[in-house]
Coordinates of C-alpha atoms and ligand atoms in Angstrom, one line a residue:
M277 CA -29.7 -15.0 -8.5
A278 CA -29.0 -11.4 -7.6
Q279 CA -27.8 -8.3 -9.4
F280 CA -24.2 -7.2 -8.9
Q281 CA -22.4 -4.1 -10.2
L282 CA -18.8 -4.8 -11.0
E283 CA -16.0 -2.6 -12.4
V284 CA -13.9 -4.7 -14.7
N285 CA -11.0 -3.1 -16.7
K286 CA -12.4 0.4 -15.8
N287 CA -15.9 -0.5 -17.3
K288 CA -19.0 -1.0 -15.4
Y289 CA -21.1 -4.1 -15.6
S290 CA -24.3 -5.3 -14.1
V291 CA -24.4 -9.0 -13.7
D292 CA -27.4 -11.3 -12.6
V293 CA -25.7 -14.5 -11.0
D294 CA -25.7 -16.5 -7.8
P295 CA -23.8 -14.5 -5.0
D296 CA -21.4 -17.3 -4.4
T297 CA -20.3 -17.7 -8.1
P298 CA -16.6 -17.6 -8.4
L299 CA -15.6 -14.4 -10.1
L300 CA -13.7 -16.5 -12.6
W301 CA -16.9 -17.7 -14.1
V302 CA -18.6 -14.4 -14.3
L303 CA -15.6 -12.9 -16.1
R304 CA -15.4 -15.7 -18.5
D305 CA -19.0 -16.8 -19.1
T306 CA -21.0 -13.8 -18.2
L307 CA -18.6 -11.1 -19.6
G308 CA -16.7 -13.1 -22.1
L309 CA -13.3 -12.1 -20.8
T310 CA -11.7 -15.5 -21.5
G311 CA -8.1 -14.3 -20.9
T312 CA -8.6 -15.3 -17.3
K313 CA -7.9 -19.2 -17.4
Y314 CA -9.4 -22.0 -15.5
S315 CA -7.1 -24.8 -14.2
C316 CA -7.3 -26.3 -10.7
G317 CA -10.4 -24.3 -9.7
E318 CA -9.3 -24.6 -6.0
G319 CA -7.1 -21.6 -5.5
I320 CA -3.9 -23.6 -5.9
C321 CA -2.3 -23.1 -9.3
G322 CA -2.6 -19.3 -9.8
T323 CA -3.7 -19.6 -13.5
C324 CA -6.9 -17.7 -12.9
T325 CA -5.2 -14.8 -11.2
V326 CA -6.7 -11.2 -11.6
L327 CA -5.8 -7.9 -9.9
I328 CA -8.3 -6.8 -7.3
D329 CA -7.6 -3.2 -6.4
G330 CA -4.0 -3.9 -7.8
K331 CA -3.4 -7.0 -5.8
A332 CA -3.2 -10.5 -7.3
E333 CA -6.2 -12.7 -6.3
R334 CA -7.2 -16.1 -7.5
S335 CA -10.6 -15.5 -9.2
C336 CA -11.7 -19.2 -8.8
A337 CA -11.6 -18.6 -5.1
L338 CA -13.2 -15.3 -4.9
E339 CA -17.0 -15.2 -4.8
V340 CA -18.5 -12.4 -7.0
Q341 CA -20.3 -10.8 -4.0
N342 CA -16.9 -10.1 -2.5
A343 CA -15.6 -8.4 -5.7
V344 CA -18.3 -5.6 -5.6
G345 CA -16.9 -2.2 -5.2
K346 CA -13.3 -3.2 -6.1
E347 CA -11.4 -2.3 -9.2
I348 CA -10.9 -5.7 -11.1
T349 CA -8.2 -5.9 -13.7
T350 CA -7.9 -8.9 -16.1
I351 CA -5.2 -9.6 -18.5
E352 CA -7.3 -7.9 -21.2
G353 CA -7.3 -4.6 -19.2
F354 CA -3.6 -5.0 -18.3
A355 CA -2.9 -5.5 -22.1
E356 CA -4.4 -2.2 -22.9
N357 CA -0.9 -0.9 -22.3
P358 CA 1.1 -3.2 -24.7
T359 CA 4.2 -1.1 -24.1
H360 CA 4.3 -2.1 -20.4
P361 CA 7.8 -3.3 -19.4
I362 CA 6.5 -6.8 -18.3
F363 CA 5.0 -7.4 -21.8
K364 CA 8.2 -6.0 -23.6
T365 CA 10.3 -8.4 -21.5
W366 CA 8.2 -11.4 -22.0
I367 CA 8.2 -10.8 -25.7
D368 CA 11.9 -10.1 -25.9
L369 CA 12.9 -13.2 -24.0
E370 CA 10.1 -15.4 -25.7
V371 CA 9.0 -16.4 -22.1
S372 CA 5.6 -18.0 -23.2
Q373 CA 5.1 -21.4 -24.5
C374 CA 1.5 -22.6 -24.8
G375 CA 0.6 -19.4 -23.0
Y376 CA -2.3 -20.8 -20.8
C377 CA -0.6 -19.8 -17.5
Q378 CA 0.9 -16.7 -18.7
P379 CA -2.0 -14.2 -17.7
G380 CA -1.6 -15.6 -14.2
Q381 CA 2.3 -15.2 -14.2
I382 CA 2.1 -11.7 -15.6
L383 CA -0.5 -10.3 -13.1
T384 CA 1.1 -12.0 -10.2
L385 CA 4.3 -10.2 -11.1
A386 CA 2.5 -7.0 -11.7
S387 CA 0.9 -7.2 -8.3
L388 CA 4.2 -7.6 -6.7
L389 CA 5.8 -4.8 -8.7
N390 CA 2.8 -2.6 -7.6
E391 CA 3.7 -3.3 -4.0
K392 CA 7.4 -3.1 -4.2
T393 CA 9.2 -1.3 -7.1
K394 CA 12.6 -3.1 -6.4
P395 CA 11.8 -6.4 -4.9
S396 CA 14.8 -8.9 -4.4
I397 CA 15.0 -11.8 -6.7
K398 CA 14.2 -14.0 -3.7
Q399 CA 11.1 -12.1 -3.0
V400 CA 10.0 -12.5 -6.6
E401 CA 10.7 -16.2 -6.5
D402 CA 8.8 -16.7 -3.4
V403 CA 5.6 -15.1 -5.1
M404 CA 6.0 -16.5 -8.6
D405 CA 6.6 -20.1 -7.3
S406 CA 3.0 -20.2 -6.5
V407 CA 2.0 -20.0 -10.1
L408 CA 2.2 -23.3 -11.9
C409 CA 3.3 -23.8 -15.5
R410 CA 2.9 -27.1 -17.1
C411 CA 5.2 -26.3 -19.9
G412 CA 7.9 -25.6 -17.4
T413 CA 8.8 -22.1 -18.6
Y414 CA 10.1 -21.2 -15.1
H415 CA 13.6 -20.7 -16.2
R416 CA 12.4 -18.2 -18.8
I417 CA 10.1 -16.5 -16.4
K418 CA 13.1 -16.1 -13.8
K419 CA 15.3 -14.7 -16.6
A420 CA 12.6 -12.1 -17.4
V421 CA 12.1 -11.3 -13.8
V422 CA 15.8 -10.8 -13.2
K423 CA 16.0 -8.4 -16.3
L424 CA 12.9 -6.4 -15.2
V425 CA 14.2 -6.0 -11.5
E426 CA 17.8 -5.3 -12.8
E427 CA 16.3 -2.6 -15.0
E428 CA 14.4 -1.0 -12.1
K429 CA 17.8 -0.5 -10.2
Ligands
LIG1835 S1 -7.7 -22.1 -11.3 FE1 -7.8 -20.6 -9.8 S2 -5.9 -21.1 -8.7 FE2 -6.1 -22.7 -10.1
LIG1836 S1 3.2 -21.7 -20.9 FE1 2.0 -23.3 -21.0 S2 1.3 -23.8 -19.0 FE2 2.8 -22.2 -18.8

């Protein structure tokens, strides 16, 4: 075990965990931020996505020791701005079904929009395709993305 200082959703935390503990488990079990979901645990599905310095990363595949000194944003932190256009569009188009994958979907899209304010639909699809949804909400996600990107133009 070792002590690590983390900055999550603009709050500072000190955690005592093994250095190779996946960030996912520190967020969920140590800090109680259960909005970040566990699914494959192998960096494949994208369900556990968080923002690290504004970029989407899979928290199940990121050791806590490598998250030190970075700005970590979970869906709880992102939701502090409930008027964000992504949330508004998601609600307007009733994108979510069970909701389990949605933090990963939303933060993956947010990361892309942080990098490119006006991505092409193809660029968005290439990125979003890597986040799996067992409920098959892909068609509504696509509709929401098209609306968001169109509104940016
Ligand atoms: S749970 Fe992390 S990518 Fe699937
Ligand atoms: S909304 Fe249920 S897994 Fe995506």
